[in-house]
Short mmCIF file of C-alpha atoms in Angstrom, two decimals:
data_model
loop_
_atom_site.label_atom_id
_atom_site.label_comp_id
_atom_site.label_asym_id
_atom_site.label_seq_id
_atom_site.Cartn_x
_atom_site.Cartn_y
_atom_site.Cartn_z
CA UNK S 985 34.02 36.90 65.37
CA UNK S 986 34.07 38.69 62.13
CA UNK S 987 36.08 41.13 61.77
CA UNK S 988 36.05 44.01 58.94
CA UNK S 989 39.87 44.47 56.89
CA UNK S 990 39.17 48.21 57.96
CA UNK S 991 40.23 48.06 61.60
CA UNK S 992 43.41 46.40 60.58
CA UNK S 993 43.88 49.25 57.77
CA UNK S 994 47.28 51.41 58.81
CA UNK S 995 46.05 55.17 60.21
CA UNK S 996 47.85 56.46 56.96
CA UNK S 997 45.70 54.28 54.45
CA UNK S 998 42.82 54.82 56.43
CA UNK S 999 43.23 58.51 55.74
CA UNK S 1000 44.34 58.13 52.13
CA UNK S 1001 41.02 55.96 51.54
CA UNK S 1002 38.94 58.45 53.15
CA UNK S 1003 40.68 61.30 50.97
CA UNK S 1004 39.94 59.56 47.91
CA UNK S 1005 36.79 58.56 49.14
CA UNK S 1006 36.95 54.79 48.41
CA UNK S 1007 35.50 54.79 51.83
CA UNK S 1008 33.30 57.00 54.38
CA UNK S 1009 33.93 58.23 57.47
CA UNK S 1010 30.79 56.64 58.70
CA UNK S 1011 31.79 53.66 57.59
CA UNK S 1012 35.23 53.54 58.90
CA UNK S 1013 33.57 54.69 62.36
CA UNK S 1014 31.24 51.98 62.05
CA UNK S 1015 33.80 49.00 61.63
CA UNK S 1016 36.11 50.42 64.46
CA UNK S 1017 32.73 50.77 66.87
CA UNK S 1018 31.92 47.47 66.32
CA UNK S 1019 35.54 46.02 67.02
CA UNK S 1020 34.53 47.70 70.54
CA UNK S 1021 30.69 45.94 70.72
CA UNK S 1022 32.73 42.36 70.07
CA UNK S 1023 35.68 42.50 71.73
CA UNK S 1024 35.47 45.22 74.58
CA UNK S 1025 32.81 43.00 77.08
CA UNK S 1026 35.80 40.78 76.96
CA UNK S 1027 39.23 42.97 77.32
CA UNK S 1028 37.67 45.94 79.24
CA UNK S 1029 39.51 48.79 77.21
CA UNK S 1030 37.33 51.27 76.36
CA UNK S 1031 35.71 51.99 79.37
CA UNK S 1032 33.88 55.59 78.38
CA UNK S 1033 32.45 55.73 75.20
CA UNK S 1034 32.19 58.32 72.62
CA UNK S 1035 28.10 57.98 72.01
CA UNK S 1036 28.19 60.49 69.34
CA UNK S 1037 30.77 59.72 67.36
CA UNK S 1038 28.39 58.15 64.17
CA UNK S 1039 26.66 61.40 64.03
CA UNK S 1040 29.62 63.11 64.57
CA UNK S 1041 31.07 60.74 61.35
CA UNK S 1042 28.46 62.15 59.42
CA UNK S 1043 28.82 65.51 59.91
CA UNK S 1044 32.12 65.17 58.59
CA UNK S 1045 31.28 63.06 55.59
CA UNK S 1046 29.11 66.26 55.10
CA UNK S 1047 31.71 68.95 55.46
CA UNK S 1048 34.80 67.01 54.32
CA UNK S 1049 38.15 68.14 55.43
CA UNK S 1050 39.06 71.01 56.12
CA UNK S 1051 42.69 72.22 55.68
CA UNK S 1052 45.63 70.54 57.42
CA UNK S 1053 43.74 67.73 58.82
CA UNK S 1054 46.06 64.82 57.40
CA UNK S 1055 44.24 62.40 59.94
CA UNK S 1056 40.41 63.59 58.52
CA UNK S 1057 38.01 60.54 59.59
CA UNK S 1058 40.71 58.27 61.34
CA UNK S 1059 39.43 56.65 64.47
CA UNK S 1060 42.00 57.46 67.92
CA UNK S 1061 41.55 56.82 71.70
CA UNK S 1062 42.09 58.77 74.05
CA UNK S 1063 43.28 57.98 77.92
CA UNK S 1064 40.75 58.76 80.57
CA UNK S 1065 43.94 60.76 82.52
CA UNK S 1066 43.89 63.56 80.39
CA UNK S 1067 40.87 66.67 80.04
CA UNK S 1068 38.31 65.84 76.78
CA UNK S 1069 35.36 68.06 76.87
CA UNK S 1070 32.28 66.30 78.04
CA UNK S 1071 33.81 63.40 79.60
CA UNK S 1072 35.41 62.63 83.75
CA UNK S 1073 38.95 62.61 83.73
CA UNK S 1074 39.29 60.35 86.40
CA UNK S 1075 42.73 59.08 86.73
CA UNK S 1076 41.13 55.83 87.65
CA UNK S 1077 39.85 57.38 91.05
CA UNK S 1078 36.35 56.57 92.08
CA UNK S 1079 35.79 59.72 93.62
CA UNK S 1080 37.18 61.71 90.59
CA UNK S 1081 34.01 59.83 88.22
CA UNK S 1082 32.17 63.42 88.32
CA UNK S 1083 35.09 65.29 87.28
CA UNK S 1084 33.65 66.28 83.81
CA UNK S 1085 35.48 68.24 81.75
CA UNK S 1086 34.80 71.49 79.96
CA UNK S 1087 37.80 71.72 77.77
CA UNK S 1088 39.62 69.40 75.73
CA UNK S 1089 43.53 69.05 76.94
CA UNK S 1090 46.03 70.55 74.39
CA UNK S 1091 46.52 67.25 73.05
CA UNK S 1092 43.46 66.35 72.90
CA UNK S 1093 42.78 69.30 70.63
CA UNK S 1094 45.92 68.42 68.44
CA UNK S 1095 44.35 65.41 68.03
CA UNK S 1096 40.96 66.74 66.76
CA UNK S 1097 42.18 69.95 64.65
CA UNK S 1098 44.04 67.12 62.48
CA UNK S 1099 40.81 65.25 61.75
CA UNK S 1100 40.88 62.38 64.25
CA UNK S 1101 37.82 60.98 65.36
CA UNK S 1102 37.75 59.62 68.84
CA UNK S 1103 35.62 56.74 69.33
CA UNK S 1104 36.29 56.24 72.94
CA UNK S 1105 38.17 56.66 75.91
CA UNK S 1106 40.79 53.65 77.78
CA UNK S 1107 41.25 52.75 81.31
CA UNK S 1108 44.58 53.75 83.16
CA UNK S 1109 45.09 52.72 86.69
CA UNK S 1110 44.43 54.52 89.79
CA UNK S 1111 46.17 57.83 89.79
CA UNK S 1112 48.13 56.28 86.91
CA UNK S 1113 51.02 54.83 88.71
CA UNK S 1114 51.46 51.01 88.08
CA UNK S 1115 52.83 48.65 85.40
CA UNK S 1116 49.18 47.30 85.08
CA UNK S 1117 46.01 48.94 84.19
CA UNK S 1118 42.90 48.34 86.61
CA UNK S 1119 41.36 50.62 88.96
CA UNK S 1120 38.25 50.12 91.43
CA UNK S 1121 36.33 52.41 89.22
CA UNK S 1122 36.41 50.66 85.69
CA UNK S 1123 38.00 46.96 86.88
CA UNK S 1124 40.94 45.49 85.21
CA UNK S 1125 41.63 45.72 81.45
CA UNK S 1126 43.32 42.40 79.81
CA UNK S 1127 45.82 41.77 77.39
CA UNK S 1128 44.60 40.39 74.37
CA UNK S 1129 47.87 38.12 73.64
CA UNK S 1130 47.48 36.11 76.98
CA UNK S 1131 44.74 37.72 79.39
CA UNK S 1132 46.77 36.18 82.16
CA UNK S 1133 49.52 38.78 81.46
CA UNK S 1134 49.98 42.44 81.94
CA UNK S 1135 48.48 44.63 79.45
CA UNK S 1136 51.19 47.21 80.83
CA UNK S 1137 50.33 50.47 82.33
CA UNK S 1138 49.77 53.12 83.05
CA UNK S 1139 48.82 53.35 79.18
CA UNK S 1140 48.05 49.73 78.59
CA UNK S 1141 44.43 49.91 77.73
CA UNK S 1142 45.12 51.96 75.14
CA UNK S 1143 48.37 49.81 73.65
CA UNK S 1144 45.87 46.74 73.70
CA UNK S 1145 43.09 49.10 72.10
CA UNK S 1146 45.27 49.65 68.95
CA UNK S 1147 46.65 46.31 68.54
CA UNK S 1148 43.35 44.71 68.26
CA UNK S 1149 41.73 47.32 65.76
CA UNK S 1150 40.18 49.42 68.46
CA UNK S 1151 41.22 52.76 66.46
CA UNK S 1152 44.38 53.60 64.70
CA UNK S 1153 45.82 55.64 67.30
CA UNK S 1154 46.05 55.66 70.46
CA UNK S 1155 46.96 58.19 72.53
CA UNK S 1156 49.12 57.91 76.39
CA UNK S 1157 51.31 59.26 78.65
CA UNK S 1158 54.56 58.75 80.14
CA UNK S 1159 55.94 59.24 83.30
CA UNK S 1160 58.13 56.69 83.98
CA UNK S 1161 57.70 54.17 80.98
CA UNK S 1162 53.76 54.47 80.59
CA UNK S 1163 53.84 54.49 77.14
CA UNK S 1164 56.65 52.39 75.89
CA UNK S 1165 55.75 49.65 78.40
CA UNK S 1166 52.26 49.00 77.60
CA UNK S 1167 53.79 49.05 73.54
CA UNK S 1168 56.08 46.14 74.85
CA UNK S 1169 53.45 44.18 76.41
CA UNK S 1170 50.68 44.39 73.90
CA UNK S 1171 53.01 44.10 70.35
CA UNK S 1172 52.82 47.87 68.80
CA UNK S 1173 55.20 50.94 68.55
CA UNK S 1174 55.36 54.20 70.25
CA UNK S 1175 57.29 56.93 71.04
CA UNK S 1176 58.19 58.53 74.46
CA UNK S 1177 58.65 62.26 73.06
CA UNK S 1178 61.32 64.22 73.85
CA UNK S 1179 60.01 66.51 77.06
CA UNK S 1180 58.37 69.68 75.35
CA UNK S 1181 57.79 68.34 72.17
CA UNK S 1182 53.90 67.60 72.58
CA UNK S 1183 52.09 70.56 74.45
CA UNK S 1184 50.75 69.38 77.77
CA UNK S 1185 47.89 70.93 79.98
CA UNK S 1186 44.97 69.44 81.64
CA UNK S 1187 42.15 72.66 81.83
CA UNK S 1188 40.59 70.65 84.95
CA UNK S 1189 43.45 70.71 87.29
CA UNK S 1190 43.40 72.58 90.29
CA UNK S 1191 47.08 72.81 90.54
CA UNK S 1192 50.27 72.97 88.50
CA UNK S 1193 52.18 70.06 87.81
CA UNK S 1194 55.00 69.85 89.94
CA UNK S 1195 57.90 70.14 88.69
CA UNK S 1196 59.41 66.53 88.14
CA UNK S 1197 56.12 66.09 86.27
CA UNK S 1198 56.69 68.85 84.16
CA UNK S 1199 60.14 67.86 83.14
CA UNK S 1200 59.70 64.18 83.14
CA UNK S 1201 55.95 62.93 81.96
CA UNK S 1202 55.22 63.00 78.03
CA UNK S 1203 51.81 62.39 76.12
CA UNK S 1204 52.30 60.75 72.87
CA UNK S 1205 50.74 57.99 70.11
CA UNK S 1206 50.79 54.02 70.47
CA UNK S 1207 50.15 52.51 66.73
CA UNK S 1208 50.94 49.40 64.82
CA UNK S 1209 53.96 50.75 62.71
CA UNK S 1210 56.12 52.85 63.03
CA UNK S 1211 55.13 55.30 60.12
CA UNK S 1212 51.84 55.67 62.14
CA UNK S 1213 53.47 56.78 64.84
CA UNK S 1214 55.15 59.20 62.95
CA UNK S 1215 51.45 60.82 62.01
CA UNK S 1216 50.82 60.61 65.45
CA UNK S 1217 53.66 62.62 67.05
CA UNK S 1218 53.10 65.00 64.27
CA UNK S 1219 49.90 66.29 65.02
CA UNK S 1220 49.63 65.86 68.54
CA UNK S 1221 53.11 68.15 68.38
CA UNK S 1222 51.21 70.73 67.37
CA UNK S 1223 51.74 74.40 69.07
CA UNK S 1224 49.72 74.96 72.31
CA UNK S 1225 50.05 78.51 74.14
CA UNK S 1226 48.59 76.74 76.89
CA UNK S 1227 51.62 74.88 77.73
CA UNK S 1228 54.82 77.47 77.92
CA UNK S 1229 57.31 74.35 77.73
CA UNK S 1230 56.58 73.32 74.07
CA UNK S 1231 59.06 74.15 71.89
CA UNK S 1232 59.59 73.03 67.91
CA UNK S 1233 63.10 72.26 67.84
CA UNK S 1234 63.74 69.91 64.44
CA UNK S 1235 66.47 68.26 65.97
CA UNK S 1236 69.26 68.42 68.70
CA UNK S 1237 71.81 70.33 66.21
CA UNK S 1238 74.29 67.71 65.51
CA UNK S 1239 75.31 66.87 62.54
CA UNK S 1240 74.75 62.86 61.82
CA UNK S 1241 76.33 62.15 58.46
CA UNK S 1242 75.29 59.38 56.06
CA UNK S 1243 76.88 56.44 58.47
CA UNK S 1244 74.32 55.67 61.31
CA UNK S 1245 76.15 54.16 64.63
CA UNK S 1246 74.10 52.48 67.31
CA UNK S 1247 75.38 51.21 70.83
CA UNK S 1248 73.30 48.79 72.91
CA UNK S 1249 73.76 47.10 75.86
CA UNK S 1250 71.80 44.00 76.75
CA UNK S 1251 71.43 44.76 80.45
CA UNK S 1252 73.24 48.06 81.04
CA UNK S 1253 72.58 47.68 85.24
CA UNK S 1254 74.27 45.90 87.90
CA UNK S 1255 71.53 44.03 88.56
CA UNK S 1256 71.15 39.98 88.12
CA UNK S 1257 68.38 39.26 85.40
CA UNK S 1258 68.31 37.42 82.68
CA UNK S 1259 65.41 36.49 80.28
CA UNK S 1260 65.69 34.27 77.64
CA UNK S 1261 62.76 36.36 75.42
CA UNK S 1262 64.57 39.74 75.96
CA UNK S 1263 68.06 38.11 74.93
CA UNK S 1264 66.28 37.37 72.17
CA UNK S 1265 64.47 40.77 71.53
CA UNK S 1266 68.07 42.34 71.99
CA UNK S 1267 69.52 39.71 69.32
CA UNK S 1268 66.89 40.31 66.63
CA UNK S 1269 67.30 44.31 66.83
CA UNK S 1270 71.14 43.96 66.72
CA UNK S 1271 71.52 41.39 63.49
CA UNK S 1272 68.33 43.53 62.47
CA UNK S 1273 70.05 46.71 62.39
CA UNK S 1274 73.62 44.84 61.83
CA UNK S 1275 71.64 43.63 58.24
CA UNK S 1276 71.07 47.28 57.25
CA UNK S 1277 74.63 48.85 57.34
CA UNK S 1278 74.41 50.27 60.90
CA UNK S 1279 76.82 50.05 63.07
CA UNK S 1280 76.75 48.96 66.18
CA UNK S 1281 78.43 48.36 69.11
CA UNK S 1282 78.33 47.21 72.75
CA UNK S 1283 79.29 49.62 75.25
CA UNK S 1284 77.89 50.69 78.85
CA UNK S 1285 75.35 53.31 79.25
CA UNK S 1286 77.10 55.52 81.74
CA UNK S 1287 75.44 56.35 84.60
CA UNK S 1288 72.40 53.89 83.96
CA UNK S 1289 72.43 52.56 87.60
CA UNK S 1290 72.14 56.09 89.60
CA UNK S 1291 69.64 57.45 86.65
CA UNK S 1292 67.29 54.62 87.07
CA UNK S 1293 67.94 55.23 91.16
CA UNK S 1294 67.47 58.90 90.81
CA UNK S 1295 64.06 58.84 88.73
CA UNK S 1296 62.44 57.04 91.50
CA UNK S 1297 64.48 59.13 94.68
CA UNK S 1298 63.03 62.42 93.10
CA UNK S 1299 60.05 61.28 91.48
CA UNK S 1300 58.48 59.91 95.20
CA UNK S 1301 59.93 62.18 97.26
CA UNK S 1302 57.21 64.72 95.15
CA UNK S 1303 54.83 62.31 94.76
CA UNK S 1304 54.84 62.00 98.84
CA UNK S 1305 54.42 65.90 98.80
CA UNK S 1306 51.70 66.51 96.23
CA UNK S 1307 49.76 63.38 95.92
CA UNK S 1308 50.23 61.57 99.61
CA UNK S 1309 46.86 63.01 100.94
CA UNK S 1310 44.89 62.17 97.66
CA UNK S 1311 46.21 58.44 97.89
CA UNK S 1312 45.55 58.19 101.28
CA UNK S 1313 41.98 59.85 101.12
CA UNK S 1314 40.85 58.60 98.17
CA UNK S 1315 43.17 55.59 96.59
CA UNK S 1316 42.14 51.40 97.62
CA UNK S 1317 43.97 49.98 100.21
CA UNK S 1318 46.09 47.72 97.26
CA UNK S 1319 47.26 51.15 95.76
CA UNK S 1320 48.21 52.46 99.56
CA UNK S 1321 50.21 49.66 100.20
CA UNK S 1322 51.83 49.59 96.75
CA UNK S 1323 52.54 53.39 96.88
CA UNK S 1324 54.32 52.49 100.46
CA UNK S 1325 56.48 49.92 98.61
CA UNK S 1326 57.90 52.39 96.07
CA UNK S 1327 59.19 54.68 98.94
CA UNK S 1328 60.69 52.08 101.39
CA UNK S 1329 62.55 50.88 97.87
CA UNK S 1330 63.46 54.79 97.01
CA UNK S 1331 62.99 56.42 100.47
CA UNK S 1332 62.65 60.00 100.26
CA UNK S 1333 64.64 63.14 100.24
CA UNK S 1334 64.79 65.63 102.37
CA UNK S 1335 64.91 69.46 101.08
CA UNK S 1336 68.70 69.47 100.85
CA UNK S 1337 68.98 65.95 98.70
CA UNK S 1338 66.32 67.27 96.55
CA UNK S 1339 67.74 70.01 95.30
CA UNK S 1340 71.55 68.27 95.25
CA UNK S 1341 68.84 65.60 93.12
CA UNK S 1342 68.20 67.95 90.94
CA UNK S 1343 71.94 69.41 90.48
CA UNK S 1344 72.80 65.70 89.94
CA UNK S 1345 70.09 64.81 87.53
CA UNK S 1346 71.79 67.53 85.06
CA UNK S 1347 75.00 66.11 85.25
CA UNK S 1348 73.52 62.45 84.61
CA UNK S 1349 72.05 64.19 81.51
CA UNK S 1350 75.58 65.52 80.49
CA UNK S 1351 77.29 62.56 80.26
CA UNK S 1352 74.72 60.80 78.17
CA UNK S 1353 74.58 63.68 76.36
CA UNK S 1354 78.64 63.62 75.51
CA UNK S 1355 77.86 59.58 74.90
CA UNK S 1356 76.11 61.13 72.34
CA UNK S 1357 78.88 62.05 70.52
CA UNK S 1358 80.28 59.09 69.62
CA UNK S 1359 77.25 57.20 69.02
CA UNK S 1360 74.03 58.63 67.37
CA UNK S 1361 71.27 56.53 69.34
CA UNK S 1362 71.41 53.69 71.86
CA UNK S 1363 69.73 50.36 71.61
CA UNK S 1364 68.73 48.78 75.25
CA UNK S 1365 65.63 46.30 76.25
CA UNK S 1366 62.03 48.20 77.00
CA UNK S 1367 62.28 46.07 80.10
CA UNK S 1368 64.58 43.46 81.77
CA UNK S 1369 61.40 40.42 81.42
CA UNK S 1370 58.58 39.76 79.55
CA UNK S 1371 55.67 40.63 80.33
CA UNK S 1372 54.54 39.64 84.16
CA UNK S 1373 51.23 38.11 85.74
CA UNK S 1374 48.22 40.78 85.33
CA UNK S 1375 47.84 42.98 88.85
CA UNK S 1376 50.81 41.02 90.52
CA UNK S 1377 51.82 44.31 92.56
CA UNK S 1378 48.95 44.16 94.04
CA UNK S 1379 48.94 40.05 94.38
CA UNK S 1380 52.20 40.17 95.37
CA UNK S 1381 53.49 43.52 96.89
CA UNK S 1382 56.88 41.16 98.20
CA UNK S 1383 57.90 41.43 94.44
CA UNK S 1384 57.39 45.01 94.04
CA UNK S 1385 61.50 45.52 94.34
CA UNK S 1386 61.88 42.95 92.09
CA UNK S 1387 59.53 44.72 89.52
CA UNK S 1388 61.13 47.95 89.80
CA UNK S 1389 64.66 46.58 88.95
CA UNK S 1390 63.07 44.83 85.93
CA UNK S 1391 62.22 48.47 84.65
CA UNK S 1392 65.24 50.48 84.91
CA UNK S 1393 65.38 50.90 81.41
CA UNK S 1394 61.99 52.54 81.38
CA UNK S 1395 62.89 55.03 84.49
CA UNK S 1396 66.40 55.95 82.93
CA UNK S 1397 64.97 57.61 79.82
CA UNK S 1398 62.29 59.55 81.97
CA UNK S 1399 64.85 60.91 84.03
CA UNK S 1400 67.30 62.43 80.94
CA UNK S 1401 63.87 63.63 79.39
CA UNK S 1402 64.93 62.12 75.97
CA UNK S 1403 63.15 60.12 72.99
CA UNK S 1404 63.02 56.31 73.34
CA UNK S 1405 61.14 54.50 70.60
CA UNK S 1406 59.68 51.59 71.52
CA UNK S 1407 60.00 48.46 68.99
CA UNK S 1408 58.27 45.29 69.05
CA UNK S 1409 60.59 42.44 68.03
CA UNK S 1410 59.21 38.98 68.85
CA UNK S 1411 56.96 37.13 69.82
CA UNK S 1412 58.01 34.31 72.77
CA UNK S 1413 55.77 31.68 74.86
CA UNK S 1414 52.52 33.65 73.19
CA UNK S 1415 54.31 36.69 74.73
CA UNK S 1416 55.75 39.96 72.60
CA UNK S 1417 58.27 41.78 73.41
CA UNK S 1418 60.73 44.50 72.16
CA UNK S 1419 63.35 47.06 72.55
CA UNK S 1420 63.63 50.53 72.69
CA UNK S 1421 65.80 53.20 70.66
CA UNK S 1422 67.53 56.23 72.97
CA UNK S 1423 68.45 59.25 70.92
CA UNK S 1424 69.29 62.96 72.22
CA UNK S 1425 67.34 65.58 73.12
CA UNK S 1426 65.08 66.84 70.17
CA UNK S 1427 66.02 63.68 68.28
CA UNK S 1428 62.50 62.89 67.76
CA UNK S 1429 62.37 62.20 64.10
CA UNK S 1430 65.68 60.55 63.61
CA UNK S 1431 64.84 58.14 66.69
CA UNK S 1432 62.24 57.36 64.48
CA UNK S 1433 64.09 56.92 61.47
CA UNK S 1434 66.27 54.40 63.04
CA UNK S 1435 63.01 52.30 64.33
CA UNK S 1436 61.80 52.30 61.10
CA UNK S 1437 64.65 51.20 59.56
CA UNK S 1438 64.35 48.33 61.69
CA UNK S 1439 60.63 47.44 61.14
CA UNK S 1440 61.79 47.34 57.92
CA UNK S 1441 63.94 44.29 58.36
CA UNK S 1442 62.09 42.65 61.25
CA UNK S 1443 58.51 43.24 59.95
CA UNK S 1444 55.81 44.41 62.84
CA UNK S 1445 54.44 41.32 64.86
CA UNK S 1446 50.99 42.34 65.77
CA UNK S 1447 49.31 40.57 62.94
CA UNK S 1448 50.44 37.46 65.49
CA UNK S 1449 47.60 38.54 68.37
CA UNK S 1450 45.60 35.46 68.53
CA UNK S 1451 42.21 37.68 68.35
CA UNK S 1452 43.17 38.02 64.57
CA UNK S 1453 43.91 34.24 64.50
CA UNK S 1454 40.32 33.90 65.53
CA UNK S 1455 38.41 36.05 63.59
#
């Protein structure tokens, strides 16, 4: 396959070569549509296409940018969960495939106002709720470092998008590591905002989120660095009226100081697993971070065990209220079963336990947030293992428990609501994997500060994907 230098260009030198107009929009649309024609038959990540997006190219070649659009001409996905005028969002559901939308979603929007072209749309799976990305609708998408393994999900069609020059951007969700996982699996960075800080709002839904969706699930950008990521969360954080829990807070108020301190734990739960490739993702962040004049330090993650616990207690307890009789009516028999094997491991709360749930959650959030005193972020693993065999839940539902424990670092972070960058670190057995980086509440930017500050030591490892190898 050949393969044009533009897909691998950075979103931010895409944009600066579009600016200066070394290069055209049609051009750069071109390049990244035919990364789709050669590699998509294979990988199955795009699976609704943007048809008009040369003309659409050309009309803005015409018009050139218009004010604040710092992403004019740069090619983004977008996930087929979330409303985009014109096209089904259909949460992987086969009966949700006429579900066309009339509006775009707030992000969405964000997305577009700054410039961004989309050039296609990636597969989550059904009703976006497993650790690997296939649905009955649009079959199983494939990661592009080992197609035997996970791509991730529920966002992993869009992490393997971007790593393989399928646009610059790619945008996901998170409810309970949906970003940040597929990032780990598939070799590229991302973000799991702070809750509020990217507007949220799907015009198609016939209800209101409930409220442990509201609080919990995040959209945000998967890219190949760390600075692109930054352009990401930047314009997709862009005000909505539409969604009345956005807020702009710069930061959570504290006052960090020139000296940065980091603590980390290498498993912070009492549970027994070890992986060689994530002591070694833990290893390379710490000397990493060591080598540029942070400190850091081991210490336990208070609470982490009845956080990760909690996340699941409350968040399928709701999931049993709102979305039992869609599953049941309208999800396979694979995604049935698996659903089943999430509550016997949680079980499920009566009215009472909810609500002393809730009450609990805060107080989980308080003492992470007085942890937060003493250190300025925390360092953990994105997950417990690498990387697992592609649709094993559903192969395997015996190992679903096993699974779940494996992503307690994931689950934790959803539950507090904070920012967790995730950070690609090495590459083992053909595998990548990573860490993430914890910070406070509205700590957004100087999460990201930290991450890059690491990149900048470690280098990124996507360049290793052994489609470039092959090109």
């Amino acid at each position: 396959m050949k393969m044009s230098e533009i897909t691998l260009w950075s979103a931010n030198e895409t944009a600066k070569k579009i600016a200066s107009k070394e290069v055209s929009v049609r051009e750069v649309t071109a390049a990244h549509l035919a990364q789709i024609e050669a590699l998509n038959p294979n990988l199955n990540l795009i699976v609704d296409h943007a048809t008009d997006a040369m003309s659409e190219a050309a009309a803005m070649d015409q018009a050139g940018p218009g004010s604040d659009q710092p992403l004019f001409g740069v090619p983004v996905t977008t996930k087929i969960n979330t409303d985009q005028a014109g096209f089904a969002n259909t949460n992987g559901v086969p009966a949700f495939a006429d579900n066309i939308c009339k509006e775009d979603s707030a992000v969405v929007a964000n997305l577009k106002a700054a410039g961004a072209l989309v050039i296609g749309r990636t597969n989550t799976p059904e009703f976006s709720l497993r650790w690997c990305t296939s649905n009955p609708l649009h079959g199983v998408s494939l990661n592009p470092w080992d197609q035997s393994a996970t791509p991730g999900g529920s966002s992993g069609a869009a992490a393997a998008a971007v790593s393989v020059g399928i646009g610059a951007i790619a945008h996901g969700n998170d409810l309970g590591g949906s970003l940040r996982y597929p990032a780990f699996c598939c070799g590229v960075a991302t973000i799991r905002p702070s809750m509020g800080r990217i507007p949220a709002f799907n015009p198609s839904a016939l209800v209101e989120r409930p409220p442990l969706t509201q609080t919990m699930s995040v959209q945000g950008p998967i890219a190949r660095s760390i600075a692109d990521v930054r352009s990401g969360l930047k314009v997709m954080a862009r005000r909505s009226a539409r969604d009345p829990l956005w807020h702009s807070a710069k930061d959570s108020g504290r006052l960090l100081g020139d000296a940065i301190k980091v603590g980390y734990s290498r498993n912070p739960f009492a549970v027994d697993i070890s992986d060689p490739a994530i002591e070694k993702a833990m290893d390379t962040a710490v000397k990493g971070l060591s080598s540029t004049g942070v400190n850091v330090v081991e210490m336990a993650l208070p609470g982490a065990d009845r956080a990760a616990q909690l996340w699941g207690e409350l968040l399928f307890t709701e999931c049993d209220i709102m979305l039992r009789e869609p599953i049941e009516k309208h999800g396979s028999p694979e995604m049935q079963r698996l659903v089943a094997e999430y509550q016997r491991y949680y079980g499920y709360l009566d009215l009472p336990g909810f609500v002393k749930g809730m009450a609990e959650r805060i107080a989980l959030q308080r003492q992470i947030s007085q942890m937060f005193e003493d250190v300025g972020f925390f360092l953990m693993p994105t997950s417990l293992i690498r990387p697992f065999e592609n649709d094993l839940d559903f192969k395997e539902p015996s190992k679903t428990a096993a699974i779940i424990d494996a992503q307690k670092p994931l689950h934790v972070v959803n539950l507090l609501g904070l920012p967790a960058v995730s950070v690609p670190t090495n590459v083992v057995d053909g595998l990548p994997v990573g860490v993430q980086i914890m910070a406070p509440m509205h700590d957004d930017w100087a999460a990201l500060d930290v991450a890059e500050l690491l990149e900048r030591e470690i280098g990124t490892i996507w360049q290793e994907n052994p489609v470039f190898k092959q090109a």
